[in-house]
Coordinates of C-alpha atoms in Angstrom, one line a residue:
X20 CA 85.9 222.0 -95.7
X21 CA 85.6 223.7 -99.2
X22 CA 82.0 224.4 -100.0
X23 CA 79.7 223.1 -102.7
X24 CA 79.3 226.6 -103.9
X25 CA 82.8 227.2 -104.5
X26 CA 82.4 223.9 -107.2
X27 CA 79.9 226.7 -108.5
X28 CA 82.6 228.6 -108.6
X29 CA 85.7 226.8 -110.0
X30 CA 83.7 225.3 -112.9
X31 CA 85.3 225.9 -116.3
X32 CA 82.7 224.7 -118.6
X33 CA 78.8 224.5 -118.9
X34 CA 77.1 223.6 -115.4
X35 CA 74.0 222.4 -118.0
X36 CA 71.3 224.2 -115.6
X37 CA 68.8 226.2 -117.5
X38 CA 70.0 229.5 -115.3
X39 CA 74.1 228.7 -115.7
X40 CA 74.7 232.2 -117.4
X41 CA 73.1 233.9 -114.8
X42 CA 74.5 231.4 -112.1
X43 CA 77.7 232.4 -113.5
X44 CA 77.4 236.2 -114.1
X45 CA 76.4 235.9 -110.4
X46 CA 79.3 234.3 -109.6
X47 CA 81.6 236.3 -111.3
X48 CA 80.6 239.7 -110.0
X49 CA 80.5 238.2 -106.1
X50 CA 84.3 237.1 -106.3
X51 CA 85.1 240.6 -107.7
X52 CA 84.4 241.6 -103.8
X53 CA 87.3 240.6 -101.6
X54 CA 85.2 240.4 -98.1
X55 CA 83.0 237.8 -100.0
X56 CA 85.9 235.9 -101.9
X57 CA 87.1 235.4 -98.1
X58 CA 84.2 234.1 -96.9
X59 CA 83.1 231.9 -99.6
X60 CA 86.8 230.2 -99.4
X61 CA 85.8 229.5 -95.4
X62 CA 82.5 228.5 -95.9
X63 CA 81.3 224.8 -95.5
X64 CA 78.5 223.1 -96.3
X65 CA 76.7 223.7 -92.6
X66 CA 76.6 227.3 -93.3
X67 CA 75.3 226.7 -96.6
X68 CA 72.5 224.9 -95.4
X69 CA 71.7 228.0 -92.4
X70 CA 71.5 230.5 -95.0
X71 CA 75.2 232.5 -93.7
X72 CA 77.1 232.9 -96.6
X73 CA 74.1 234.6 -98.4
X74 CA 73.8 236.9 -95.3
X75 CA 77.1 238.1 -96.4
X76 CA 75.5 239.9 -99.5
X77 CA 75.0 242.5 -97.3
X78 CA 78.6 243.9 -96.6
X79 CA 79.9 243.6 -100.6
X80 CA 80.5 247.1 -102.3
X81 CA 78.0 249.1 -103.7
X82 CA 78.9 248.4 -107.1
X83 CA 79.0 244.9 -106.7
X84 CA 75.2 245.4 -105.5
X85 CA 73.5 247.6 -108.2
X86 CA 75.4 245.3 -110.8
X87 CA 73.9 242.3 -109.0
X88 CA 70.3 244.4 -109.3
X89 CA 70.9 244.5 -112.9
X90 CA 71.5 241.1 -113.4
X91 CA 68.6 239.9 -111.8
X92 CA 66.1 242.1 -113.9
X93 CA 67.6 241.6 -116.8
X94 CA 66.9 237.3 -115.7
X95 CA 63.6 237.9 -115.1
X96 CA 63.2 240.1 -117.9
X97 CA 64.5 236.7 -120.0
X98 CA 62.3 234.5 -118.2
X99 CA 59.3 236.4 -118.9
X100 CA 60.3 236.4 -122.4
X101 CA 60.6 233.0 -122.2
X102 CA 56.9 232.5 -120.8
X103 CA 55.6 234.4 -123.7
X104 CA 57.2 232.4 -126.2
X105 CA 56.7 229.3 -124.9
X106 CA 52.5 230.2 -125.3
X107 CA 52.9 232.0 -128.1
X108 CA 53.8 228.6 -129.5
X109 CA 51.2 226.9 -127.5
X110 CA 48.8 228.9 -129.4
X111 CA 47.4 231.0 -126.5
X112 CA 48.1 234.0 -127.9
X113 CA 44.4 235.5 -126.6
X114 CA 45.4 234.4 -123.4
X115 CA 46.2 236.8 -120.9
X116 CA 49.6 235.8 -119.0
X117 CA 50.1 235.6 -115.7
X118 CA 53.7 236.1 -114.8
X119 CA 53.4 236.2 -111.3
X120 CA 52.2 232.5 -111.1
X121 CA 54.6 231.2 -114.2
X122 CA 57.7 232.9 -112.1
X123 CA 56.9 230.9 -109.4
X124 CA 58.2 227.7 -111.3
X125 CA 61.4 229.5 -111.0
X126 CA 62.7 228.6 -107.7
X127 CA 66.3 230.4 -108.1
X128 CA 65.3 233.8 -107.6
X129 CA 62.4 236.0 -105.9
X130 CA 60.2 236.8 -108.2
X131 CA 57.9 238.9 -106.1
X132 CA 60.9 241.7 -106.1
X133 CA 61.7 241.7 -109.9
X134 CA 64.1 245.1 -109.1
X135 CA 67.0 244.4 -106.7
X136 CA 69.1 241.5 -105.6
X137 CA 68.7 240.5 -102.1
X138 CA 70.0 238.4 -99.5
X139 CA 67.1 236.1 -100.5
X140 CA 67.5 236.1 -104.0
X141 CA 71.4 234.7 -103.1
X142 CA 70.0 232.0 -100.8
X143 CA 67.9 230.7 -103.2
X144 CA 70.4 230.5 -105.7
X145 CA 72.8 228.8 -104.3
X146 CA 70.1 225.8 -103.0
X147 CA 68.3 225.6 -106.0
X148 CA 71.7 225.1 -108.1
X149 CA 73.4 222.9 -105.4
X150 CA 70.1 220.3 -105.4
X151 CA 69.8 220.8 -109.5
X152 CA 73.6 219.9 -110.0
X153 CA 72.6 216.6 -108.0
X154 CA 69.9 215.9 -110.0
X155 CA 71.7 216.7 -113.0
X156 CA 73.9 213.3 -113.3
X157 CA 71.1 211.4 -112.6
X158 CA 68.9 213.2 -115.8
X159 CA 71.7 212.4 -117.8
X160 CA 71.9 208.8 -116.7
X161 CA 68.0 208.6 -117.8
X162 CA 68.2 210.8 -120.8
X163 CA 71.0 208.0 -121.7
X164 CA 68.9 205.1 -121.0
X165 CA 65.9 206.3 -123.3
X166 CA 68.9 206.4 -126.2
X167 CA 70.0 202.9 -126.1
X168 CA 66.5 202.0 -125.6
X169 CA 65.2 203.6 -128.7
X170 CA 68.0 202.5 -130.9
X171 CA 67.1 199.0 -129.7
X172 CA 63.7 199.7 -130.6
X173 CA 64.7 201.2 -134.3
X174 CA 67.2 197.9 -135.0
X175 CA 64.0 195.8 -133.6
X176 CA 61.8 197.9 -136.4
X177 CA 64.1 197.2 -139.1
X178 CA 64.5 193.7 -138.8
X179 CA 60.6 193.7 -139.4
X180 CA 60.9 195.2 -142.7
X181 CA 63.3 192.5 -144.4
X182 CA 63.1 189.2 -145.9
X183 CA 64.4 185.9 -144.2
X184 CA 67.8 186.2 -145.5
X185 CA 68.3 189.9 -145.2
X186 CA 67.2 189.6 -141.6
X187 CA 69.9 186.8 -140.6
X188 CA 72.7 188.2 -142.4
X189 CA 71.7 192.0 -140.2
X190 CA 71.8 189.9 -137.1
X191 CA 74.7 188.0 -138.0
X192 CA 76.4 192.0 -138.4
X193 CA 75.1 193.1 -135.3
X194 CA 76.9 190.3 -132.9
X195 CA 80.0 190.7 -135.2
X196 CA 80.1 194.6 -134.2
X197 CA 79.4 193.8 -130.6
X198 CA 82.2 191.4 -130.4
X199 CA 84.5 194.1 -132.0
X200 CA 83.7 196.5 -130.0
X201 CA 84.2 194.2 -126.5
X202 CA 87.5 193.2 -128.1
X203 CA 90.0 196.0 -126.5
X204 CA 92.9 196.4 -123.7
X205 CA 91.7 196.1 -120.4
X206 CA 90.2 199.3 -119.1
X207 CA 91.8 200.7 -115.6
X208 CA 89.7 200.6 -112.3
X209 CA 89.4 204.9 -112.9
X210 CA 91.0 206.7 -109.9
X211 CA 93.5 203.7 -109.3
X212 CA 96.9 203.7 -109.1
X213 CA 97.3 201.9 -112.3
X214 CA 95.4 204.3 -113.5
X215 CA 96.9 207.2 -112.6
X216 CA 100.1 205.8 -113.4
X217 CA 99.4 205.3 -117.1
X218 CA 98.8 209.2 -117.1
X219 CA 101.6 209.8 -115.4
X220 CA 103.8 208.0 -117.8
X221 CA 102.1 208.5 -121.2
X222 CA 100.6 212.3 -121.0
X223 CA 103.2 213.6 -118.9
X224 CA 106.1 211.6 -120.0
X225 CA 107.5 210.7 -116.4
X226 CA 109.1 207.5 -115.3
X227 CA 106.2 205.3 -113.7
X228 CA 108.6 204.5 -110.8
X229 CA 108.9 208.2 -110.2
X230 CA 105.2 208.8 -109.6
X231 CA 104.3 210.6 -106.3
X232 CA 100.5 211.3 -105.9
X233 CA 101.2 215.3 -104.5
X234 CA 103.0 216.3 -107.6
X235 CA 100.4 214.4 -110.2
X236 CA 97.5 216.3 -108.1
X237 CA 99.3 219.7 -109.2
X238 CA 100.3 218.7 -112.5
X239 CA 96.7 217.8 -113.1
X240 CA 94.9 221.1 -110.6
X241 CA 95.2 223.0 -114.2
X242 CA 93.8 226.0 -112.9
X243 CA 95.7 226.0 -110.1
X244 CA 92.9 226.2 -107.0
X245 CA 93.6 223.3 -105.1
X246 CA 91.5 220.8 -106.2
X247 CA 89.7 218.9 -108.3
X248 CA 87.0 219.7 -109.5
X249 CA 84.2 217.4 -112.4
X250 CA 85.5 218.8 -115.7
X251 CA 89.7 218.3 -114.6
X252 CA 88.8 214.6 -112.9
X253 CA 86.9 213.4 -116.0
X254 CA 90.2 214.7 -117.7
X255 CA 92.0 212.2 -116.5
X256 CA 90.4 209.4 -117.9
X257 CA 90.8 210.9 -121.4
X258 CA 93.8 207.8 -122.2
X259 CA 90.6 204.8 -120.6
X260 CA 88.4 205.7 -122.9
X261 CA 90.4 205.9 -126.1
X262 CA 91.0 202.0 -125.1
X263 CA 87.6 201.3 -126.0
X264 CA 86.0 204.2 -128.3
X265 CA 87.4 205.1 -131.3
X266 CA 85.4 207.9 -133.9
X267 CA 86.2 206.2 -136.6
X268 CA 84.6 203.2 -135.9
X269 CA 81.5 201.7 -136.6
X270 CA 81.1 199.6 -133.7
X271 CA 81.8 202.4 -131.2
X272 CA 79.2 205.3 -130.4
X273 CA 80.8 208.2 -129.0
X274 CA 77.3 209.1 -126.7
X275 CA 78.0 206.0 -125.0
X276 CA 81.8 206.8 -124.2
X277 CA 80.4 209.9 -122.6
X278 CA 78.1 208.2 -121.0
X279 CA 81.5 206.2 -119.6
X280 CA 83.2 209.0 -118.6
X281 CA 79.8 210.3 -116.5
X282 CA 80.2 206.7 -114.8
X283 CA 84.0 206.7 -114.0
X284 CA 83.7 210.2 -112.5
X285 CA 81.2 209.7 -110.4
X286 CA 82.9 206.4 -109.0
X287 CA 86.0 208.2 -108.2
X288 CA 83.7 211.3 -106.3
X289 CA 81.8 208.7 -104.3
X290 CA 85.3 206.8 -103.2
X291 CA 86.8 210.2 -102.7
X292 CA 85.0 213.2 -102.4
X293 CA 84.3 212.9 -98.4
X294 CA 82.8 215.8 -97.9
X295 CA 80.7 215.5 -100.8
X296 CA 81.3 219.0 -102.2
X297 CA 81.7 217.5 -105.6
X298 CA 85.1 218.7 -104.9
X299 CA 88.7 216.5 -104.5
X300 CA 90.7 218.3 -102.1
X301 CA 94.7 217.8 -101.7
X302 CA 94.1 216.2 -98.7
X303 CA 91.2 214.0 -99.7
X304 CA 93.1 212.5 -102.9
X305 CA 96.1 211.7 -100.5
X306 CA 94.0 209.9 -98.0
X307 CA 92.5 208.1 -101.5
X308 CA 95.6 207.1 -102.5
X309 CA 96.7 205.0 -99.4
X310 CA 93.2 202.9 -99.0
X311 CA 93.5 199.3 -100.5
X312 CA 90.9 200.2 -103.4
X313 CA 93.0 202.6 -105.2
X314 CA 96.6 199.8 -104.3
X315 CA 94.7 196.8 -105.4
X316 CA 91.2 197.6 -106.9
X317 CA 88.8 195.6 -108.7
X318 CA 88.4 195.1 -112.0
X319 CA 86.3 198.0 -114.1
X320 CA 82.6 196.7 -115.9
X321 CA 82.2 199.0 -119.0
X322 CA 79.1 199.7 -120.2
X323 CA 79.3 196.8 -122.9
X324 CA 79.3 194.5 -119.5
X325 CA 76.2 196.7 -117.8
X326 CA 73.3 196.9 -120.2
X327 CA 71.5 199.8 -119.5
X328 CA 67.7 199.1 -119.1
X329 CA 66.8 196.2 -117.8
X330 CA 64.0 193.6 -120.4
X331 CA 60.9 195.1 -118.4
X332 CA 62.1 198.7 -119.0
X333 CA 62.4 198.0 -122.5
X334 CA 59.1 196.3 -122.5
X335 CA 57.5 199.3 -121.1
X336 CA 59.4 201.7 -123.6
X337 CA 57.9 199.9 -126.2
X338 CA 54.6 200.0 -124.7
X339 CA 54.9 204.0 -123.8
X340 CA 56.1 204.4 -128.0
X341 CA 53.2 202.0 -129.1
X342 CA 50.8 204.3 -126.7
X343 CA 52.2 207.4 -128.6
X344 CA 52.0 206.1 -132.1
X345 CA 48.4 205.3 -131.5
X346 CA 47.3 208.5 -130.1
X347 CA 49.3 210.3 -133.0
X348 CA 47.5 208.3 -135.4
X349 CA 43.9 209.1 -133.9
X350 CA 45.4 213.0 -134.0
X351 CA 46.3 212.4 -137.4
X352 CA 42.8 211.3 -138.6
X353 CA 41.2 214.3 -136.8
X354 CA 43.2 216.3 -138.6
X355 CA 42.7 214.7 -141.7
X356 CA 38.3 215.0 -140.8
X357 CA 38.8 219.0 -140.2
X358 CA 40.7 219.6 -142.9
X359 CA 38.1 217.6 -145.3
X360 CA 35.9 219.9 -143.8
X361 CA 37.7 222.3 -143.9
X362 CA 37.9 222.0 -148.1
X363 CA 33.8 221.3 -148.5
X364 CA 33.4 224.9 -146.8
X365 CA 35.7 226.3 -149.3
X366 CA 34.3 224.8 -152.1
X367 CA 30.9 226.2 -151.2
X368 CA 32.4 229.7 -151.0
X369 CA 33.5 229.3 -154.0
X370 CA 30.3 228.3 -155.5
X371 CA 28.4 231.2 -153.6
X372 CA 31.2 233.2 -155.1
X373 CA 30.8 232.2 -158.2
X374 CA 26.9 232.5 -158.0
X375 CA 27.4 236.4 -156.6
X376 CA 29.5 237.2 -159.4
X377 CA 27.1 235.5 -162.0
X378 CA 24.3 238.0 -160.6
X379 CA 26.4 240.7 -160.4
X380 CA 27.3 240.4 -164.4
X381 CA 23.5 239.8 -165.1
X382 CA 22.4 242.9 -163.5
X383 CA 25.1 245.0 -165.3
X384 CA 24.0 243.6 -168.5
X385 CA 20.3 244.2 -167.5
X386 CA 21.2 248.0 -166.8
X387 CA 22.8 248.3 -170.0
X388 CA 20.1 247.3 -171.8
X389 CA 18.4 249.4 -170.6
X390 CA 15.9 251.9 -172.8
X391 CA 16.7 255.9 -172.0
X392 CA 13.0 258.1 -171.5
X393 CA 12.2 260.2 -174.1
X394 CA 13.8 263.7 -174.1
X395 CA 11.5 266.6 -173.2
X396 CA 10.3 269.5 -174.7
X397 CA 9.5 272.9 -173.3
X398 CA 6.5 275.0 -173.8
X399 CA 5.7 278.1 -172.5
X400 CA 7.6 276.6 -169.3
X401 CA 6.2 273.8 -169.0
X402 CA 7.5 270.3 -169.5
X403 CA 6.1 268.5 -172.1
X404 CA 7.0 265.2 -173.6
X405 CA 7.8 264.7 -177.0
X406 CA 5.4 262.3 -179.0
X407 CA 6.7 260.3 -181.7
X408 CA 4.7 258.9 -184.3
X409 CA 4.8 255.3 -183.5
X410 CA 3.4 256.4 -179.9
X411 CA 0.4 257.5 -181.5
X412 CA -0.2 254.4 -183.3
X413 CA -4.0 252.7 -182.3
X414 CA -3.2 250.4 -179.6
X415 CA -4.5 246.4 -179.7
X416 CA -8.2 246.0 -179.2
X417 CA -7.9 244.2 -175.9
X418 CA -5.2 247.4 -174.2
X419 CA -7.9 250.1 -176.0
X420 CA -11.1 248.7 -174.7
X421 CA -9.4 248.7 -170.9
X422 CA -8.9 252.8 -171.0
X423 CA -11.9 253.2 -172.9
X424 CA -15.4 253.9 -171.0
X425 CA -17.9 251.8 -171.0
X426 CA -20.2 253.8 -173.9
X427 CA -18.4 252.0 -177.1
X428 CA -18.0 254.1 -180.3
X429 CA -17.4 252.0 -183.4
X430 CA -14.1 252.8 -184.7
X431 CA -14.6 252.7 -188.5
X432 CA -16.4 256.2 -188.0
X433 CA -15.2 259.4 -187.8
X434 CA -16.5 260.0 -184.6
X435 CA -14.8 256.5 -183.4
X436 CA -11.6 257.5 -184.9
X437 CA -11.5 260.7 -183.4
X438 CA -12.1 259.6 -179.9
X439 CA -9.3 257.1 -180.1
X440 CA -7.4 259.6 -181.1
X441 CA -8.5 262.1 -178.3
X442 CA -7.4 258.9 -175.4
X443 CA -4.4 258.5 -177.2
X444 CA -3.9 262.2 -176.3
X445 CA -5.0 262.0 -172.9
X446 CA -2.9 259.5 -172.1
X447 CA 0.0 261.8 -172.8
X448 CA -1.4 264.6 -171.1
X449 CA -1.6 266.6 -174.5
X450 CA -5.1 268.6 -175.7
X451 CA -7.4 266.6 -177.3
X452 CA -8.5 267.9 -180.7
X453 CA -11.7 269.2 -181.2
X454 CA -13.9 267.7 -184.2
X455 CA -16.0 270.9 -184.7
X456 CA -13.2 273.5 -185.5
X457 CA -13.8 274.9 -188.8
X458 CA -11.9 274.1 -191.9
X459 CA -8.1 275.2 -191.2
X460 CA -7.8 275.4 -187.8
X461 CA -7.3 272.0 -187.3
X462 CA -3.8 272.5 -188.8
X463 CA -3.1 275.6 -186.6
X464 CA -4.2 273.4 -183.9
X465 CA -1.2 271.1 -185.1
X466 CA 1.3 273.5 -185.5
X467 CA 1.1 274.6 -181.6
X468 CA 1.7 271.2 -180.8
X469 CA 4.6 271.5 -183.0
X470 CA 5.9 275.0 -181.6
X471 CA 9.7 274.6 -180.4

């Protein structure tokens, strides 16, 4: 029997698995080898499951081999870069990484030998994508369910926004759409004989009397490998669906036509694939076609007829979107507390700002203001200060009688005056003048003072 990994294989459009280009670049470069295209074409699903077909990495060319090398580091290289994005948005950008441990989440390859592509590292690619692609429809089933669930929550929402009359006449819209939609030609049971019948006769233009299930397998085989495989299957019921969806209008939503094509797929696999490859052999679609079902089959249910979530899952939706609402507001108003917080600490930086700056002007003006010292005059080398007159003005009572000694000389006498004088002098560090120099001299004595 054809193998699951040859579906790997023979798929034309996006597997939808996080890895597919490198599933696929894989994939390509393995059936470039001819002793491996053999194998895989004789492989079942048994020898899968032992681990035999991997073992048969080891007897592909060389070039094959250091291409498949180069693949692998340049996947872990993506998932590393990957890690480091993801906690770069996380915020843990002071956080050292540990690659090692992350890679582990990454089942499809060995992480603990970035370098080369082994046996291994083939083995764990073809299990981890043959389990994913099973889990796969059933993600989409669920991802589908939270859809019609949420836009039955947000109708639910905005009826609680209008008035009375508003309210009736949007329910009264509602059923009228539903009943449109409901209203159309009676869908095939898909893999039928009526069904493939109706293909037969109106996308291939043959007489319905003339069909014969061999040549209607190769007319629809479009790349030419022998069988079916999900993408040319889900092809076929192309003409079903246009019976009930229709772009244009309102009442129809083309996620949920996909969502019928998903269903009518996997129907046909599960009455026909026997081997469940996810593969329709020749032989398997012939056997199909002579068992009752696909002669005289039930009636098909569209999804109008199957709701999708039962009234406790929607209840619990609800719940789970009331939970979230809740803790989003309590985040909110954490927020809102920091960033008050946040704007009192700025607005006392500003005011210690300002406050800095105020000082920093008051001390510039205080400098400024500043007087200069006297200049200096120079006598017989030595530095002496230049006295003005005003400087040898009497001083106030209360300043002279703290330099003078404790003997007090009344100052309205010559003697008085003259020792004023003679502290005054002091004080500067000048000579004091002497009261007994004859007549003359005393001017001489001023005119040293006054030598340049």
């Amino acid at each position: 029997s054809q193998s699951t990994l040859y579906f790997l294989f023979s798929c034309v459009t996006d597997t939808g698995l996080h890895y597919d280009r490198y599933l696929r670049e894989v994939i390509d470069f393995l059936e470039k080898d001819q002793h491996f295209r053999e194998k895989l074409h004789n492989t079942d699903m048994e020898d899968i499951k032992q681990g035999k077909l991997a073992k048969e990495l080891d007897f592909v060319s060389h070039h094959v081999r250091t291409k498949l090398d180069e693949l692998k580091r340049q996947e872990v290289n993506r998932l590393r870069t990957l890690i480091k994005a993801k906690q770069d948005l996380e915020g843990g950008n002071d956080i050292a990484v540990d690659h090692q441990a992350l890679l582990k989440q990454f089942e499809y390859l060995n992480h603990m030998n970035p370098h080369t592509f082994e046996v291994d590292d083939l083995d764990r690619l073809i299990r981890s994508a043959t389990k994913d692609l099973e889990n796969y429809d059933k993600e989409r089933h669920d991802e589908f369910k939270r859809y019609e669930m949420m836009k039955e929550h947000d109708r639910r929402e905005h009826l609680k926004t209008l008035d009375d009359d508003d309210r009736k006449k949007e329910e009264e819209h509602y059923e009228e759409m539903r009943k449109k939609h409901a209203d159309h030609p009676k869908v095939n049971h898909p893999g039928s004989q009526n069904q493939l019948k109706e293909v037969w006769e109106e996308a291939d233009g043959l007489d319905p009397e003339d069909f014969d299930p061999k040549t209607f397998f190769n007319l629809h085989d479009t790349n030419g490998d022998g069988f079916f495989d999900e993408q040319e299957l889900e092809a076929l019921f192309t003409k079903e669906l246009e019976k009930i969806y229709d772009p244009t209008n309102e009442e129809d939503d083309m996620v949920e036509m996909e969502e019928e094509r998903l269903r009518m797929r996997e129907h046909v696999m599960n009455e026909v694939d026997s081997n469940k490859d996810r593969l329709v052999s020749l032989d398997e679609f012939l056997v199909a076609t002579k068992k009752k079902e696909f002669l005289e089959p039930d009636s098909w249910e569209t999804l109008e007829q199957n709701q999708a979530y039962t009234d406790e899952e929607m209840r619990e939706f609800e719940e789970h979107l009331a939970q979230q609402e809740q803790d989003l507001n309590l985040k909110a108003v954490d927020l809102q507390k920091q960033r008050d917080e946040l704007e009192r600490q700025q607005e006392q930086l500003n005011a210690q700002k300002i406050e800095l700056q105020q000082a920093v002007e008051h001390m510039e003006r205080l400098k400024s203001q500043k007087v200069e010292p006297p200049p200096e005059v120079h006598v017989d080398g030595n530095d002496i200060p230049e006295i003005h007159d005003n400087q040898l003005q009497f001083e106030p009572e209360a300043q002279a009688q703290e330099h003078q000694p404790a003997q007090h000389i009344p100052q309205d006498t010559p003697q008085g005056h003259h020792e004023q004088q003679n502290q005054v002098l002091d004080q500067h560090g000048l000579p004091q003048a002497h009261q007994d120099l004859p007549p003359g001299h005393h001017e001489a004595a001023q005119g040293e003072h006054n030598m340049p």
